[in-house]
PDB file of C-alpha atoms in Angstrom:
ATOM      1  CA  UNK A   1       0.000   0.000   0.000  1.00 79.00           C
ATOM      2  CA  UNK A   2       2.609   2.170   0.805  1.00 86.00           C
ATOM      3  CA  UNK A   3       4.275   1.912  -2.578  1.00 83.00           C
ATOM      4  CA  UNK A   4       0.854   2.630  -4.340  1.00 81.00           C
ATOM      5  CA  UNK A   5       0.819   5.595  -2.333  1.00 85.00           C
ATOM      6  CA  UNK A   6       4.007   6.824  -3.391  1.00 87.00           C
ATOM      7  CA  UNK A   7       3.689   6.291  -7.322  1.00 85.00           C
ATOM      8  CA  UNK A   8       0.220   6.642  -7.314  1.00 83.00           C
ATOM      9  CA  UNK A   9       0.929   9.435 -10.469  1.00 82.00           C
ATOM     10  CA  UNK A  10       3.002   6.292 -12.333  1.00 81.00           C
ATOM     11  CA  UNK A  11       0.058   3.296 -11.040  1.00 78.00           C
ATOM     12  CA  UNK A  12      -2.729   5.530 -12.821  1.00 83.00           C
ATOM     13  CA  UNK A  13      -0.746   6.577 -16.018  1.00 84.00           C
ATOM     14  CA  UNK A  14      -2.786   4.563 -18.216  1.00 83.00           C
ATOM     15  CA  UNK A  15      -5.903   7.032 -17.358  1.00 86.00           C
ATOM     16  CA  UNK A  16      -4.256  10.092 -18.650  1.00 87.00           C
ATOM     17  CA  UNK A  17      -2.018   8.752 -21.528  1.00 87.00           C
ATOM     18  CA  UNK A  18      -3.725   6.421 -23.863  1.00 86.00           C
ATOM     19  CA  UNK A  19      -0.095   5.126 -25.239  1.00 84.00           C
ATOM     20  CA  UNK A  20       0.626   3.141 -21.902  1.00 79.00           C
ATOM     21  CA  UNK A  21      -0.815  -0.303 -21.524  1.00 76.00           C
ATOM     22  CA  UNK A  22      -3.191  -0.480 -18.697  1.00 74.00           C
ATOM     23  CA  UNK A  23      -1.735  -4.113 -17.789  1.00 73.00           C
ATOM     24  CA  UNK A  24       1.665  -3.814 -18.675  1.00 61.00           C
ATOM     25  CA  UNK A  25       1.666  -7.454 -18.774  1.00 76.00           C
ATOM     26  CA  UNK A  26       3.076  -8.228 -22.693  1.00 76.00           C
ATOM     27  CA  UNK A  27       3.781 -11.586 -21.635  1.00 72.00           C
ATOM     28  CA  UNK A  28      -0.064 -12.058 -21.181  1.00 77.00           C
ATOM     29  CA  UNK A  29      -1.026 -10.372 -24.730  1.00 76.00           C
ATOM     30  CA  UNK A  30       1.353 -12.604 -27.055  1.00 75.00           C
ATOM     31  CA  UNK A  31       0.240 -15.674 -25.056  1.00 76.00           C
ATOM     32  CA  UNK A  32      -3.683 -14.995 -25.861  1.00 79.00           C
ATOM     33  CA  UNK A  33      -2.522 -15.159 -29.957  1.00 76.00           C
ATOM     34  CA  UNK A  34      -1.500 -18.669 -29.213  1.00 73.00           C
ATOM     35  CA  UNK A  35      -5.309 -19.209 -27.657  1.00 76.00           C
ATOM     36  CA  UNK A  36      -6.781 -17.646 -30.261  1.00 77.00           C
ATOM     37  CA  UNK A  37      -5.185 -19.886 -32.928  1.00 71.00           C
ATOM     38  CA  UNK A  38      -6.181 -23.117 -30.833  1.00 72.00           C
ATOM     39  CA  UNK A  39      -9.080 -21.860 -30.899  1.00 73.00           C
ATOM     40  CA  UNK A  40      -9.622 -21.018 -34.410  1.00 73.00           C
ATOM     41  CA  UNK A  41      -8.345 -24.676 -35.979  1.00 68.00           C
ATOM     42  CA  UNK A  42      -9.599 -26.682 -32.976  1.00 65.00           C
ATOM     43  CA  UNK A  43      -6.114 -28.049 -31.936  1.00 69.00           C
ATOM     44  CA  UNK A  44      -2.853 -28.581 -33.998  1.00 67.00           C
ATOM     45  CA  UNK A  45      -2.604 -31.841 -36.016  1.00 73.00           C
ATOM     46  CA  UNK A  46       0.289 -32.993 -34.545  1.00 79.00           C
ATOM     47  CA  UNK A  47       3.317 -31.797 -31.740  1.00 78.00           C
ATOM     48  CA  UNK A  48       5.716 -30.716 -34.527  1.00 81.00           C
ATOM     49  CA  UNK A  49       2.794 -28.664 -36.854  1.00 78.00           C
ATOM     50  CA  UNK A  50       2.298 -26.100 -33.307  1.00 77.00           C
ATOM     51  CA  UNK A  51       6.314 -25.756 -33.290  1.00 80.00           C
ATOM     52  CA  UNK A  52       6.071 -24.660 -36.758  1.00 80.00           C
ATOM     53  CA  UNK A  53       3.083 -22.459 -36.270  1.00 80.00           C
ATOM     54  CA  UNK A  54       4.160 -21.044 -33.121  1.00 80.00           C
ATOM     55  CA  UNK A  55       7.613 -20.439 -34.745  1.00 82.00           C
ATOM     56  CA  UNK A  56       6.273 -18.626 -37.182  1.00 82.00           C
ATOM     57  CA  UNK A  57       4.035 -16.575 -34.732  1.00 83.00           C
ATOM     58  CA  UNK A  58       6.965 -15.612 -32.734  1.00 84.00           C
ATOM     59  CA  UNK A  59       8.793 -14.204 -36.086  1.00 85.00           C
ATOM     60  CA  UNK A  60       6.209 -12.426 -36.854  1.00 85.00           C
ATOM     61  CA  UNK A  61       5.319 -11.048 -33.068  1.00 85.00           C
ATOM     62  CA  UNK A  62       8.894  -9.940 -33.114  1.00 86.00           C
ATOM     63  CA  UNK A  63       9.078  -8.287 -36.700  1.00 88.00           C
ATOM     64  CA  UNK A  64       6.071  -6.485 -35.632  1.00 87.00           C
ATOM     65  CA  UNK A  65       7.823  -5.483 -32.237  1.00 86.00           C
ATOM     66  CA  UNK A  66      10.592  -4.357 -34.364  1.00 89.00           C
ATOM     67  CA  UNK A  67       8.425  -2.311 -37.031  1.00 90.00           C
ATOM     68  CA  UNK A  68       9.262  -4.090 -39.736  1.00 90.00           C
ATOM     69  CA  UNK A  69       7.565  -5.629 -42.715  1.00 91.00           C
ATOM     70  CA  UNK A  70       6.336  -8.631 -41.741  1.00 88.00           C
ATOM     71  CA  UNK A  71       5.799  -9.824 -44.922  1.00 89.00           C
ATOM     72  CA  UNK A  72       9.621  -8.355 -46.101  1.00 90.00           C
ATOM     73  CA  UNK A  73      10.482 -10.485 -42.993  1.00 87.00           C
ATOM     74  CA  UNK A  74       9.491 -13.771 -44.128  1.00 84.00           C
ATOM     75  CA  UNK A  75      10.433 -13.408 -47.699  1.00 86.00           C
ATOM     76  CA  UNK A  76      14.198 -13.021 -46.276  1.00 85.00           C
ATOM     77  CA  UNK A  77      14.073 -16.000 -43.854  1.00 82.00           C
ATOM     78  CA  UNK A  78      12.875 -18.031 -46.992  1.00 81.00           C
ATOM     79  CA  UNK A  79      15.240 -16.764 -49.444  1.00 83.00           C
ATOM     80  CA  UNK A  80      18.368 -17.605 -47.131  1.00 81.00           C
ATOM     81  CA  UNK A  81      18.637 -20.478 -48.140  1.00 68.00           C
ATOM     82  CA  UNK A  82      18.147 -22.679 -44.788  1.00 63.00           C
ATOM     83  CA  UNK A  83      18.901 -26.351 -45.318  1.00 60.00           C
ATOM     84  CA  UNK A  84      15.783 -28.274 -46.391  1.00 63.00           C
ATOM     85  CA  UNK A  85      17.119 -31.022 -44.019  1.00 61.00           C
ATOM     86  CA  UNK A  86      17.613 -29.427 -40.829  1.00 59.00           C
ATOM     87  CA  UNK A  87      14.615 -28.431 -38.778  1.00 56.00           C
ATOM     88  CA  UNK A  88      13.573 -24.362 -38.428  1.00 55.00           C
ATOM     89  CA  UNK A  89      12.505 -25.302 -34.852  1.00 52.00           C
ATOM     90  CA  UNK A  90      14.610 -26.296 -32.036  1.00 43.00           C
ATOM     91  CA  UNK A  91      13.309 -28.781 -30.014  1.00 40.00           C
TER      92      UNK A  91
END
């Protein structure tokens, strides 16, 4: 309480300035993506189809982050030439 007190200006930012998130929990936010796909296709066909998909979502969560072209992004991963016999996701 007695730190709520003392930044009470900081704890109630999000009132005054639309720009700062009123959880500040981005963990949270890039986690609910992964829910909403589940819930969109019903589950993932098998373990290794989510690694790809959530590989993918965390490229493009991160290009995003980054302010970058997303689609730009992808077109460079694929056109670097990663070895068709080594796996894009770690396990």
């Amino acid at each position: 309480m007695k730190r709520m007190k003392e930044y009470v200006k900081e704890h109630l930012l999000f009132l005054r300035n639309f720009n700062v998130a009123f959880d500040n929990n981005e963990a949270e936010r890039q986690a609910r993506i992964c829910k909403i796909f589940k819930k969109i296709s019903g589950q993932y066909a098998t373990v290794e189809t989510g690694k790809h998909k959530m590989a993918m979502l965390s490229v493009l969560q991160t290009a995003t982050k980054q302010k970058q072209n997303t689609l730009e992004t992808f077109e460079n991963i694929l056109n670097s030439g990663w070895p068709q016999n080594q796996p894009a996701v770690l396990s």
